[in-house]
């Protein structure tokens, strides 16, 4: 018999994240899946994010008396069950109704942090109201600094545990495959509208009865007549501030008394500067291949950043993680945790909260198995000595 991947709609039958990706593609309209799945320009960065993991092979030990694996870790001074977090991803309400709530609930159920996107379709106060959730909030630096200040104050009032400032999207990436699906911003062309009509379950879930979801944390930034997805996308593009620099980081550090995370760094010198200015953690990220084409992967620079920063702040990594082996390789190179983007979004699109939980369970099992096969039972036993890098 010819090998064949699962081709149905039941997320529970997915054996890996790639299976969940296929189910998500079957469930979503083309323009929504492309927004989730695609990258910038000719997608070299998107491909490299996956290919980089093949540069590292494992060096296992087989006679080490392995016990039950302990995958718990401490992130920003708090203990979690897994070395993972669900990172900030926008417009999740287009994958399923109340997508952010479902994704946050999945994170809570598996005892990991959840980072709400600045361009989420759920208000941050509705996320922090989920009892038992470690809620972190991503913000962008808009030209309207008064709005940024008000958003930080909302985070303080809502008891957000950490603010994440994303630094690599002040200039919007060129996502050609996404743009091809629209006749104007957020208005699908005829072919995509016809394809959407072939997804009645998605339409009933997402569009009924109120139409496309809107950006719930940006009302104060958007004119009253431009709060639809179409209008907001234009205003957001105009408001993103390419003058973002270290002075803005200092301003935010002085304004925000809680934990501060800087996301989007891919340079050891910038990592050191971030630590010096009081960042509690850094996220090495190329925005999942959605911004600068031909950018390096966080995995390319992780060892150098770890050597430069040491223990001055924690190191998180995202972009391209699909397997537990990917996660273990990053941990061995010095990462404290991995932030998940598309991996859990494929689960969310495939099966709502249960689908996202299934994605986390798949990765949990893969990390557990990989560590055991390497000959270890604790995360702190992982070092670069576990890996062999191909030349």
Coordinates of C-alpha atoms in Angstrom, one line a residue, residues 17-249:
X17 CA 1.2 19.3 13.6
X18 CA 1.4 18.7 9.9
X19 CA -1.8 16.6 10.1
X20 CA -3.5 19.5 11.9
X21 CA -2.3 21.9 9.2
X22 CA -4.0 19.7 6.5
X23 CA -7.3 19.7 8.5
X24 CA -7.1 23.5 9.0
X25 CA -6.6 23.9 5.3
X26 CA -9.7 21.8 4.6
X27 CA -11.8 23.7 7.1
X28 CA -10.8 27.3 6.3
X29 CA -11.6 29.6 3.3
X30 CA -8.5 30.0 1.1
X31 CA -7.9 33.7 2.0
X32 CA -8.0 32.9 5.8
X33 CA -5.7 29.9 5.5
X34 CA -3.2 32.0 3.4
X35 CA -3.2 34.7 6.1
X36 CA -2.3 32.0 8.6
X37 CA 0.1 30.0 6.6
X38 CA 2.0 32.3 4.3
X39 CA 5.2 34.4 4.5
X40 CA 6.8 37.4 2.9
X41 CA 8.0 37.8 -0.7
X42 CA 9.2 34.5 -2.1
X43 CA 9.1 32.9 1.4
X44 CA 12.7 32.0 1.7
X45 CA 12.7 32.9 5.4
X46 CA 9.6 30.8 5.9
X47 CA 11.3 27.8 4.4
X48 CA 14.6 28.4 6.2
X49 CA 12.8 28.4 9.5
X50 CA 12.1 24.7 8.9
X51 CA 15.3 23.8 7.1
X52 CA 17.5 25.1 9.9
X53 CA 16.5 22.3 12.3
X54 CA 17.9 19.7 9.8
X55 CA 21.4 21.2 10.5
X56 CA 21.4 19.7 14.0
X57 CA 21.5 16.0 14.8
X58 CA 21.2 14.4 18.2
X59 CA 23.9 12.5 20.1
X60 CA 22.0 10.1 22.3
X61 CA 23.1 8.1 25.4
X62 CA 21.3 4.8 25.9
X63 CA 22.5 3.5 29.3
X64 CA 21.7 6.3 31.7
X65 CA 18.9 4.9 33.9
X66 CA 16.2 7.2 32.7
X67 CA 13.3 8.0 35.0
X68 CA 10.0 9.7 34.4
X69 CA 10.6 13.0 32.6
X70 CA 10.2 16.3 34.3
X71 CA 9.4 19.0 31.8
X72 CA 8.5 21.8 34.2
X73 CA 10.4 25.1 34.0
X74 CA 10.4 28.6 35.5
X75 CA 9.6 31.5 33.3
X76 CA 9.8 35.1 34.6
X77 CA 9.8 33.7 38.1
X78 CA 6.8 31.5 37.8
X79 CA 6.6 27.7 37.5
X80 CA 5.0 26.1 34.4
X81 CA 4.4 22.5 33.3
X82 CA 6.1 22.9 29.9
X83 CA 8.9 25.0 28.4
X84 CA 6.4 26.6 25.9
X85 CA 4.1 29.6 25.6
X86 CA 1.5 30.4 23.0
X87 CA 2.8 33.5 21.3
X88 CA 0.9 36.6 20.0
X89 CA -1.1 36.0 16.8
X90 CA -3.6 38.4 15.3
X91 CA -7.1 38.1 13.9
X92 CA -7.7 34.7 15.5
X93 CA -11.4 35.3 15.4
X94 CA -11.3 34.5 11.7
X95 CA -10.2 31.0 12.4
X96 CA -13.1 30.3 14.8
X97 CA -15.5 32.4 16.8
X98 CA -13.8 33.7 20.0
X99 CA -10.5 32.2 18.8
X100 CA -8.4 34.1 21.3
X101 CA -10.5 32.9 24.2
X102 CA -10.3 29.3 23.0
X103 CA -6.5 29.6 22.5
X104 CA -6.0 31.1 25.9
X105 CA -8.2 28.4 27.5
X106 CA -6.0 25.8 25.8
X107 CA -2.9 27.4 27.3
X108 CA -4.5 27.6 30.7
X109 CA -5.5 23.9 30.6
X110 CA -1.9 22.9 29.8
X111 CA -0.4 25.3 32.4
X112 CA 1.6 27.5 30.0
X113 CA 1.5 31.3 29.4
X114 CA -0.6 32.9 26.7
X115 CA 0.4 36.1 24.9
X116 CA -2.5 38.1 23.5
X117 CA -1.9 40.0 20.3
X118 CA -2.3 43.7 20.1
X119 CA -4.5 43.0 17.0
X120 CA -6.6 40.4 18.6
X121 CA -10.4 40.1 18.2
X122 CA -10.9 39.8 22.0
X123 CA -10.4 42.5 24.5
X124 CA -7.5 42.0 26.9
X125 CA -9.8 42.3 29.9
X126 CA -11.8 39.3 28.7
X127 CA -8.6 37.3 28.5
X128 CA -7.3 38.3 32.0
X129 CA -10.8 37.4 33.4
X130 CA -10.0 33.7 32.7
X131 CA -9.2 32.5 36.2
X132 CA -5.8 30.6 36.5
X133 CA -4.4 31.9 33.2
X134 CA -1.0 33.5 32.9
X135 CA -1.9 36.3 30.6
X136 CA 0.8 38.4 28.8
X137 CA 0.0 41.2 26.4
X138 CA 1.8 42.2 23.1
X139 CA 1.8 45.8 22.1
X140 CA 3.1 47.7 19.0
X141 CA 4.5 51.2 19.1
X142 CA 2.0 53.4 17.2
X143 CA 2.7 57.0 16.2
X144 CA 0.0 57.9 18.7
X145 CA 2.0 57.5 21.9
X146 CA -1.0 58.6 24.0
X147 CA -2.8 55.5 22.8
X148 CA 0.3 53.3 23.7
X149 CA 0.3 54.8 27.2
X150 CA -3.4 54.1 27.6
X151 CA -3.0 50.5 26.5
X152 CA -0.2 50.1 29.0
X153 CA -2.5 51.5 31.7
X154 CA -5.2 49.0 30.7
X155 CA -2.7 46.2 31.1
X156 CA -1.9 47.4 34.6
X157 CA -5.5 47.7 35.5
X158 CA -6.2 44.2 34.2
X159 CA -3.3 42.6 36.0
X160 CA -1.5 41.5 32.9
X161 CA 1.6 39.7 34.0
X162 CA 4.0 40.8 31.3
X163 CA 4.1 43.2 28.3
X164 CA 5.7 42.1 25.1
X165 CA 6.9 44.8 22.8
X166 CA 7.2 43.6 19.2
X167 CA 10.1 45.5 17.4
X168 CA 10.3 43.8 14.0
X169 CA 7.1 44.9 12.3
X170 CA 7.2 48.7 12.4
X171 CA 7.5 48.4 8.6
X172 CA 5.0 46.0 7.3
X173 CA 6.3 42.9 5.5
X174 CA 5.4 42.2 1.8
X175 CA 3.1 39.2 2.0
X176 CA 2.4 38.8 -1.7
X177 CA 0.4 35.5 -1.5
X178 CA -1.8 37.1 1.1
X179 CA -2.4 40.3 -1.0
X180 CA -3.3 38.3 -4.1
X181 CA -6.5 37.1 -2.4
X182 CA -8.0 40.6 -2.1
X183 CA -9.3 43.2 -4.4
X184 CA -8.6 45.8 -1.7
X185 CA -7.6 45.6 2.0
X186 CA -9.6 42.8 3.8
X187 CA -12.0 42.5 0.9
X188 CA -11.6 39.1 -0.8
X189 CA -11.7 38.9 -4.6
X190 CA -14.3 37.0 -6.5
X191 CA -12.5 33.6 -6.6
X192 CA -12.0 33.7 -2.8
X193 CA -15.6 34.8 -2.2
X194 CA -16.8 31.8 -4.2
X195 CA -14.4 29.5 -2.3
X196 CA -15.7 30.9 1.0
X197 CA -19.2 29.8 0.0
X198 CA -18.0 26.3 -0.1
X199 CA -17.2 26.5 3.7
X200 CA -20.7 27.0 5.2
X201 CA -19.7 25.6 8.6
X202 CA -16.9 28.2 8.8
X203 CA -19.3 30.9 7.7
X204 CA -21.9 29.9 10.4
X205 CA -19.2 29.8 13.1
X206 CA -17.3 33.0 12.2
X207 CA -19.6 35.3 10.3
X208 CA -23.0 34.7 11.8
X209 CA -24.7 36.8 13.1
X210 CA -22.3 39.9 13.4
X211 CA -20.1 39.6 10.4
X212 CA -16.3 39.6 10.4
X213 CA -14.7 40.1 13.9
X214 CA -13.1 43.4 14.7
X215 CA -9.9 44.4 16.6
X216 CA -11.2 44.8 20.2
X217 CA -8.1 46.5 21.7
X218 CA -7.8 49.3 19.2
X219 CA -11.1 51.2 19.6
X220 CA -9.4 54.3 21.0
X221 CA -7.0 54.3 18.0
X222 CA -9.5 53.9 15.3
X223 CA -12.0 56.5 14.0
X224 CA -15.6 55.4 14.7
X225 CA -16.3 54.8 11.0
X226 CA -13.2 52.7 10.4
X227 CA -13.5 50.0 13.1
X228 CA -14.3 47.3 10.6
X229 CA -11.6 44.9 9.6
X230 CA -11.2 46.8 6.3
X231 CA -10.9 50.2 7.9
X232 CA -8.7 49.1 10.7
X233 CA -6.2 47.4 8.5
X234 CA -5.5 50.8 6.7
X235 CA -5.3 52.8 10.0
X236 CA -3.0 50.2 11.6
X237 CA -0.6 50.4 8.6
X238 CA -0.6 54.2 8.9
X239 CA 0.0 54.1 12.7
X240 CA 2.9 51.7 12.8
X241 CA 6.0 53.8 13.6
X242 CA 9.3 53.0 11.8
X243 CA 11.1 55.4 14.1
X244 CA 10.9 52.9 16.9
X245 CA 14.3 52.9 18.8
X246 CA 16.0 52.3 22.1
X247 CA 14.6 55.6 23.5
X248 CA 11.1 54.2 23.1
X249 CA 12.2 51.0 25.0

